[in-house]
Amino acid sequence: MADWLNSMQQTFEYYTVDPGTWKDKDLIQNVTSCTIDRDLSADTLGSATIDVVDSIGEAYIRVYLIIIQNGVKEKFPLGTFLVQTPSTSFNGKITSVSMDAYTPLLELTENMPTLGYSIPKEKNIMEMVYQLAQENLRAPVVKTTNDAKLYYDFVANTDDTWMTFLRDLLANAKYQFGLDEMGR
């Protein structure tokens, strides 16, 4: 177990993630820098900027901190991010690609419930959130049990995305979205 108060060697590793299995797929060898921003006030709960030498296209990327301490190597996940919007520059020698990346919750902001979508009263809130999140995300969804039921029909607003609809539904059970470092 790492002793965070003592010296250690630190490096980072980056892997593409298979969206079907949610497991690490390929080690990315061309990352030049990475910045992770955790923001609980953002719908996606955070973002990252990952700079690489060559574009890898749209992909999920998992970032790990690798430490070596007293001859023992340990690997700690720091987050899983969906890379979407690359911006490319060329300095005459090297192509540099800066990729904006967001947590898997971004997928909930891309689509809307159908007009008039509703959940009838008496339905279990957490079961409905689990089901709807599974249908609208590629990332694994962790099931949470809670007996909270709707006291009234819960209807989507005309401007709701799946994120705003599910976030408001979760609030009825006094819950909110959360992510672990593996992107679940």
PDB file of C-alpha atoms in Angstrom:
ATOM      1  CA  MET A   1       0.000   0.000   0.000  1.00  0.00           C
ATOM      2  CA  ALA A   2       1.317   3.433  -0.980  1.00  0.00           C
ATOM      3  CA  ASP A   3       2.658   5.719   1.724  1.00  0.00           C
ATOM      4  CA  TRP A   4       1.660   9.100   0.296  1.00  0.00           C
ATOM      5  CA  LEU A   5       3.834  10.965   2.829  1.00  0.00           C
ATOM      6  CA  ASN A   6       7.118   9.437   1.606  1.00  0.00           C
ATOM      7  CA  SER A   7       9.008   9.816  -1.664  1.00  0.00           C
ATOM      8  CA  MET A   8       8.092   7.803  -4.738  1.00  0.00           C
ATOM      9  CA  GLN A   9       8.546   7.774  -8.497  1.00  0.00           C
ATOM     10  CA  GLN A  10       5.471   8.913 -10.378  1.00  0.00           C
ATOM     11  CA  THR A  11       4.480   8.495 -14.020  1.00  0.00           C
ATOM     12  CA  PHE A  12       1.202   8.320 -15.879  1.00  0.00           C
ATOM     13  CA  GLU A  13      -0.326   5.827 -18.307  1.00  0.00           C
ATOM     14  CA  TYR A  14      -3.208   6.352 -20.705  1.00  0.00           C
ATOM     15  CA  TYR A  15      -5.379   3.633 -22.222  1.00  0.00           C
ATOM     16  CA  THR A  16      -8.202   3.613 -24.718  1.00  0.00           C
ATOM     17  CA  VAL A  17     -11.252   1.941 -23.198  1.00  0.00           C
ATOM     18  CA  ASP A  18     -13.420  -0.594 -24.995  1.00  0.00           C
ATOM     19  CA  PRO A  19     -16.961   0.871 -24.708  1.00  0.00           C
ATOM     20  CA  GLY A  20     -18.468  -2.628 -24.928  1.00  0.00           C
ATOM     21  CA  THR A  21     -16.554  -4.166 -22.019  1.00  0.00           C
ATOM     22  CA  TRP A  22     -15.396  -0.967 -20.259  1.00  0.00           C
ATOM     23  CA  LYS A  23     -11.933  -2.508 -19.891  1.00  0.00           C
ATOM     24  CA  ASP A  24      -8.583  -1.015 -20.861  1.00  0.00           C
ATOM     25  CA  LYS A  25      -7.848  -1.782 -24.488  1.00  0.00           C
ATOM     26  CA  ASP A  26      -4.658  -0.184 -25.838  1.00  0.00           C
ATOM     27  CA  LEU A  27      -1.853   1.757 -24.152  1.00  0.00           C
ATOM     28  CA  ILE A  28      -1.551   5.234 -25.694  1.00  0.00           C
ATOM     29  CA  GLN A  29       2.144   6.012 -26.161  1.00  0.00           C
ATOM     30  CA  ASN A  30       1.985   9.566 -27.558  1.00  0.00           C
ATOM     31  CA  VAL A  31       0.503  11.661 -24.703  1.00  0.00           C
ATOM     32  CA  THR A  32       2.516  14.813 -24.017  1.00  0.00           C
ATOM     33  CA  SER A  33       0.361  16.292 -21.237  1.00  0.00           C
ATOM     34  CA  CYS A  34      -2.942  15.905 -19.434  1.00  0.00           C
ATOM     35  CA  THR A  35      -4.976  18.148 -17.160  1.00  0.00           C
ATOM     36  CA  ILE A  36      -7.956  16.822 -15.193  1.00  0.00           C
ATOM     37  CA  ASP A  37     -10.594  19.172 -13.799  1.00  0.00           C
ATOM     38  CA  ARG A  38     -13.086  17.804 -11.295  1.00  0.00           C
ATOM     39  CA  ASP A  39     -16.088  20.120 -11.149  1.00  0.00           C
ATOM     40  CA  LEU A  40     -19.077  18.981  -9.105  1.00  0.00           C
ATOM     41  CA  SER A  41     -21.100  21.953 -10.353  1.00  0.00           C
ATOM     42  CA  ALA A  42     -20.781  20.831 -14.013  1.00  0.00           C
ATOM     43  CA  ASP A  43     -23.321  18.403 -15.473  1.00  0.00           C
ATOM     44  CA  THR A  44     -20.507  16.011 -16.424  1.00  0.00           C
ATOM     45  CA  LEU A  45     -18.810  16.385 -12.992  1.00  0.00           C
ATOM     46  CA  GLY A  46     -15.503  17.110 -14.676  1.00  0.00           C
ATOM     47  CA  SER A  47     -13.407  17.256 -17.801  1.00  0.00           C
ATOM     48  CA  ALA A  48      -9.871  16.819 -19.045  1.00  0.00           C
ATOM     49  CA  THR A  49      -7.553  18.129 -21.717  1.00  0.00           C
ATOM     50  CA  ILE A  50      -5.251  15.513 -23.194  1.00  0.00           C
ATOM     51  CA  ASP A  51      -2.465  16.558 -25.559  1.00  0.00           C
ATOM     52  CA  VAL A  52      -1.050  13.949 -27.933  1.00  0.00           C
ATOM     53  CA  VAL A  53       1.309  13.863 -30.904  1.00  0.00           C
ATOM     54  CA  ASP A  54      -1.176  12.225 -33.314  1.00  0.00           C
ATOM     55  CA  SER A  55      -4.979  12.270 -33.179  1.00  0.00           C
ATOM     56  CA  ILE A  56      -6.702   9.121 -31.963  1.00  0.00           C
ATOM     57  CA  GLY A  57     -10.228  10.209 -32.922  1.00  0.00           C
ATOM     58  CA  GLU A  58     -13.246   9.868 -30.666  1.00  0.00           C
ATOM     59  CA  ALA A  59     -12.489   7.412 -27.865  1.00  0.00           C
ATOM     60  CA  TYR A  60     -12.789   6.821 -24.172  1.00  0.00           C
ATOM     61  CA  ILE A  61      -9.442   7.295 -22.419  1.00  0.00           C
ATOM     62  CA  ARG A  62      -8.609   6.130 -18.888  1.00  0.00           C
ATOM     63  CA  VAL A  63      -5.810   7.918 -17.037  1.00  0.00           C
ATOM     64  CA  TYR A  64      -3.686   6.173 -14.395  1.00  0.00           C
ATOM     65  CA  LEU A  65      -1.114   7.400 -11.893  1.00  0.00           C
ATOM     66  CA  ILE A  66       1.735   4.881 -11.674  1.00  0.00           C
ATOM     67  CA  ILE A  67       3.889   4.987  -8.557  1.00  0.00           C
ATOM     68  CA  ILE A  68       6.982   3.042  -7.594  1.00  0.00           C
ATOM     69  CA  GLN A  69       7.839   3.091  -3.923  1.00  0.00           C
ATOM     70  CA  ASN A  70      10.280   0.774  -2.143  1.00  0.00           C
ATOM     71  CA  GLY A  71      10.462  -1.358  -5.288  1.00  0.00           C
ATOM     72  CA  VAL A  72       6.680  -1.865  -5.426  1.00  0.00           C
ATOM     73  CA  LYS A  73       4.757  -0.613  -8.463  1.00  0.00           C
ATOM     74  CA  GLU A  74       1.096   0.418  -8.020  1.00  0.00           C
ATOM     75  CA  LYS A  75      -1.464   1.742 -10.485  1.00  0.00           C
ATOM     76  CA  PHE A  76      -4.263   4.151  -9.498  1.00  0.00           C
ATOM     77  CA  PRO A  77      -7.056   5.205 -11.888  1.00  0.00           C
ATOM     78  CA  LEU A  78      -7.596   8.973 -12.005  1.00  0.00           C
ATOM     79  CA  GLY A  79     -10.566   9.103 -14.370  1.00  0.00           C
ATOM     80  CA  THR A  80     -12.170   7.953 -17.596  1.00  0.00           C
ATOM     81  CA  PHE A  81     -12.944  10.559 -20.240  1.00  0.00           C
ATOM     82  CA  LEU A  82     -14.623  10.716 -23.647  1.00  0.00           C
ATOM     83  CA  VAL A  83     -12.378  12.552 -26.111  1.00  0.00           C
ATOM     84  CA  GLN A  84     -14.329  14.421 -28.754  1.00  0.00           C
ATOM     85  CA  THR A  85     -13.062  17.742 -30.022  1.00  0.00           C
ATOM     86  CA  PRO A  86      -9.448  17.724 -31.177  1.00  0.00           C
ATOM     87  CA  SER A  87      -7.628  20.893 -32.153  1.00  0.00           C
ATOM     88  CA  THR A  88      -4.459  20.359 -34.187  1.00  0.00           C
ATOM     89  CA  SER A  89      -1.325  22.473 -34.609  1.00  0.00           C
ATOM     90  CA  PHE A  90       1.938  21.879 -36.471  1.00  0.00           C
ATOM     91  CA  ASN A  91       5.209  23.617 -35.558  1.00  0.00           C
ATOM     92  CA  GLY A  92       7.140  22.467 -38.620  1.00  0.00           C
ATOM     93  CA  LYS A  93       8.419  19.319 -36.901  1.00  0.00           C
ATOM     94  CA  ILE A  94       5.667  17.814 -34.755  1.00  0.00           C
ATOM     95  CA  THR A  95       1.899  17.708 -35.001  1.00  0.00           C
ATOM     96  CA  SER A  96       0.318  18.489 -31.663  1.00  0.00           C
ATOM     97  CA  VAL A  97      -3.291  17.558 -30.941  1.00  0.00           C
ATOM     98  CA  SER A  98      -5.141  18.987 -27.935  1.00  0.00           C
ATOM     99  CA  MET A  99      -8.248  16.986 -27.131  1.00  0.00           C
ATOM    100  CA  ASP A 100     -11.090  18.150 -24.905  1.00  0.00           C
ATOM    101  CA  ALA A 101     -12.513  15.256 -22.929  1.00  0.00           C
ATOM    102  CA  TYR A 102     -15.474  14.820 -20.620  1.00  0.00           C
ATOM    103  CA  THR A 103     -16.680  12.171 -18.217  1.00  0.00           C
ATOM    104  CA  PRO A 104     -19.064   9.497 -19.525  1.00  0.00           C
ATOM    105  CA  LEU A 105     -21.980  11.589 -18.216  1.00  0.00           C
ATOM    106  CA  LEU A 106     -21.552  13.714 -21.355  1.00  0.00           C
ATOM    107  CA  GLU A 107     -23.588  11.112 -23.235  1.00  0.00           C
ATOM    108  CA  LEU A 108     -26.632  12.027 -21.118  1.00  0.00           C
ATOM    109  CA  THR A 109     -26.425  15.630 -22.318  1.00  0.00           C
ATOM    110  CA  GLU A 110     -26.534  14.705 -26.013  1.00  0.00           C
ATOM    111  CA  ASN A 111     -30.090  13.368 -26.307  1.00  0.00           C
ATOM    112  CA  MET A 112     -33.516  14.354 -25.031  1.00  0.00           C
ATOM    113  CA  PRO A 113     -36.445  12.326 -23.737  1.00  0.00           C
ATOM    114  CA  THR A 114     -39.350  12.176 -26.175  1.00  0.00           C
ATOM    115  CA  LEU A 115     -41.892  14.969 -25.905  1.00  0.00           C
ATOM    116  CA  GLY A 116     -44.233  14.243 -22.998  1.00  0.00           C
ATOM    117  CA  TYR A 117     -42.031  11.484 -21.544  1.00  0.00           C
ATOM    118  CA  SER A 118     -43.200  10.687 -18.038  1.00  0.00           C
ATOM    119  CA  ILE A 119     -42.769   8.246 -15.198  1.00  0.00           C
ATOM    120  CA  PRO A 120     -45.964   7.427 -13.295  1.00  0.00           C
ATOM    121  CA  LYS A 121     -46.264   8.057  -9.565  1.00  0.00           C
ATOM    122  CA  GLU A 122     -45.458   5.148  -7.225  1.00  0.00           C
ATOM    123  CA  LYS A 123     -42.511   4.047  -9.407  1.00  0.00           C
ATOM    124  CA  ASN A 124     -39.230   3.418  -7.577  1.00  0.00           C
ATOM    125  CA  ILE A 125     -36.999   6.397  -8.352  1.00  0.00           C
ATOM    126  CA  MET A 126     -33.639   4.634  -8.173  1.00  0.00           C
ATOM    127  CA  GLU A 127     -34.785   1.719 -10.326  1.00  0.00           C
ATOM    128  CA  MET A 128     -36.009   4.144 -12.996  1.00  0.00           C
ATOM    129  CA  VAL A 129     -32.783   6.185 -12.930  1.00  0.00           C
ATOM    130  CA  TYR A 130     -30.731   2.990 -13.175  1.00  0.00           C
ATOM    131  CA  GLN A 131     -32.763   1.700 -16.124  1.00  0.00           C
ATOM    132  CA  LEU A 132     -32.781   4.992 -18.025  1.00  0.00           C
ATOM    133  CA  ALA A 133     -29.081   5.674 -17.394  1.00  0.00           C
ATOM    134  CA  GLN A 134     -28.220   2.182 -18.676  1.00  0.00           C
ATOM    135  CA  GLU A 135     -30.237   2.827 -21.830  1.00  0.00           C
ATOM    136  CA  ASN A 136     -28.529   6.168 -22.506  1.00  0.00           C
ATOM    137  CA  LEU A 137     -24.897   5.553 -21.480  1.00  0.00           C
ATOM    138  CA  ARG A 138     -22.181   3.231 -22.713  1.00  0.00           C
ATOM    139  CA  ALA A 139     -20.470   3.380 -19.304  1.00  0.00           C
ATOM    140  CA  PRO A 140     -21.480   0.828 -16.669  1.00  0.00           C
ATOM    141  CA  VAL A 141     -24.114   2.097 -14.250  1.00  0.00           C
ATOM    142  CA  VAL A 142     -23.887   1.060 -10.610  1.00  0.00           C
ATOM    143  CA  LYS A 143     -27.239   0.058  -9.180  1.00  0.00           C
ATOM    144  CA  THR A 144     -28.220   1.752  -5.925  1.00  0.00           C
ATOM    145  CA  THR A 145     -31.170   0.513  -3.935  1.00  0.00           C
ATOM    146  CA  ASN A 146     -33.512   2.871  -2.210  1.00  0.00           C
ATOM    147  CA  ASP A 147     -37.239   2.565  -1.494  1.00  0.00           C
ATOM    148  CA  ALA A 148     -38.043   6.157  -2.512  1.00  0.00           C
ATOM    149  CA  LYS A 149     -41.085   6.325  -4.787  1.00  0.00           C
ATOM    150  CA  LEU A 150     -42.545   9.139  -6.806  1.00  0.00           C
ATOM    151  CA  TYR A 151     -45.438  10.974  -5.155  1.00  0.00           C
ATOM    152  CA  TYR A 152     -46.603  12.366  -8.499  1.00  0.00           C
ATOM    153  CA  ASP A 153     -46.152  11.701 -12.206  1.00  0.00           C
ATOM    154  CA  PHE A 154     -42.700  12.921 -13.206  1.00  0.00           C
ATOM    155  CA  VAL A 155     -42.825  14.587 -16.641  1.00  0.00           C
ATOM    156  CA  ALA A 156     -39.901  15.736 -18.790  1.00  0.00           C
ATOM    157  CA  ASN A 157     -39.751  19.419 -19.663  1.00  0.00           C
ATOM    158  CA  THR A 158     -39.536  20.301 -23.355  1.00  0.00           C
ATOM    159  CA  ASP A 159     -35.905  21.430 -22.926  1.00  0.00           C
ATOM    160  CA  ASP A 160     -34.754  18.488 -20.753  1.00  0.00           C
ATOM    161  CA  THR A 161     -31.826  16.341 -21.804  1.00  0.00           C
ATOM    162  CA  TRP A 162     -31.492  12.893 -20.253  1.00  0.00           C
ATOM    163  CA  MET A 163     -28.972  14.484 -17.868  1.00  0.00           C
ATOM    164  CA  THR A 164     -31.317  17.195 -16.580  1.00  0.00           C
ATOM    165  CA  PHE A 165     -34.285  14.816 -16.439  1.00  0.00           C
ATOM    166  CA  LEU A 166     -32.396  12.114 -14.492  1.00  0.00           C
ATOM    167  CA  ARG A 167     -30.629  14.649 -12.259  1.00  0.00           C
ATOM    168  CA  ASP A 168     -33.997  16.131 -11.255  1.00  0.00           C
ATOM    169  CA  LEU A 169     -35.459  12.647 -10.790  1.00  0.00           C
ATOM    170  CA  LEU A 170     -32.531  11.682  -8.532  1.00  0.00           C
ATOM    171  CA  ALA A 171     -33.118  14.808  -6.431  1.00  0.00           C
ATOM    172  CA  ASN A 172     -36.550  13.420  -5.518  1.00  0.00           C
ATOM    173  CA  ALA A 173     -34.757  10.557  -3.732  1.00  0.00           C
ATOM    174  CA  LYS A 174     -32.177  12.989  -2.256  1.00  0.00           C
ATOM    175  CA  TYR A 175     -29.424  11.521  -4.443  1.00  0.00           C
ATOM    176  CA  GLN A 176     -27.139  12.961  -7.093  1.00  0.00           C
ATOM    177  CA  PHE A 177     -24.909  11.590  -9.818  1.00  0.00           C
ATOM    178  CA  GLY A 178     -21.418  10.476  -8.884  1.00  0.00           C
ATOM    179  CA  LEU A 179     -18.533   8.876 -10.732  1.00  0.00           C
ATOM    180  CA  ASP A 180     -15.716   6.659  -9.627  1.00  0.00           C
ATOM    181  CA  GLU A 181     -12.277   6.863 -11.212  1.00  0.00           C
ATOM    182  CA  MET A 182     -13.118   4.010 -13.599  1.00  0.00           C
ATOM    183  CA  GLY A 183     -15.942   6.105 -15.086  1.00  0.00           C
ATOM    184  CA  ARG A 184     -18.849   4.149 -13.573  1.00  0.00           C
TER     185      ARG A 184
END
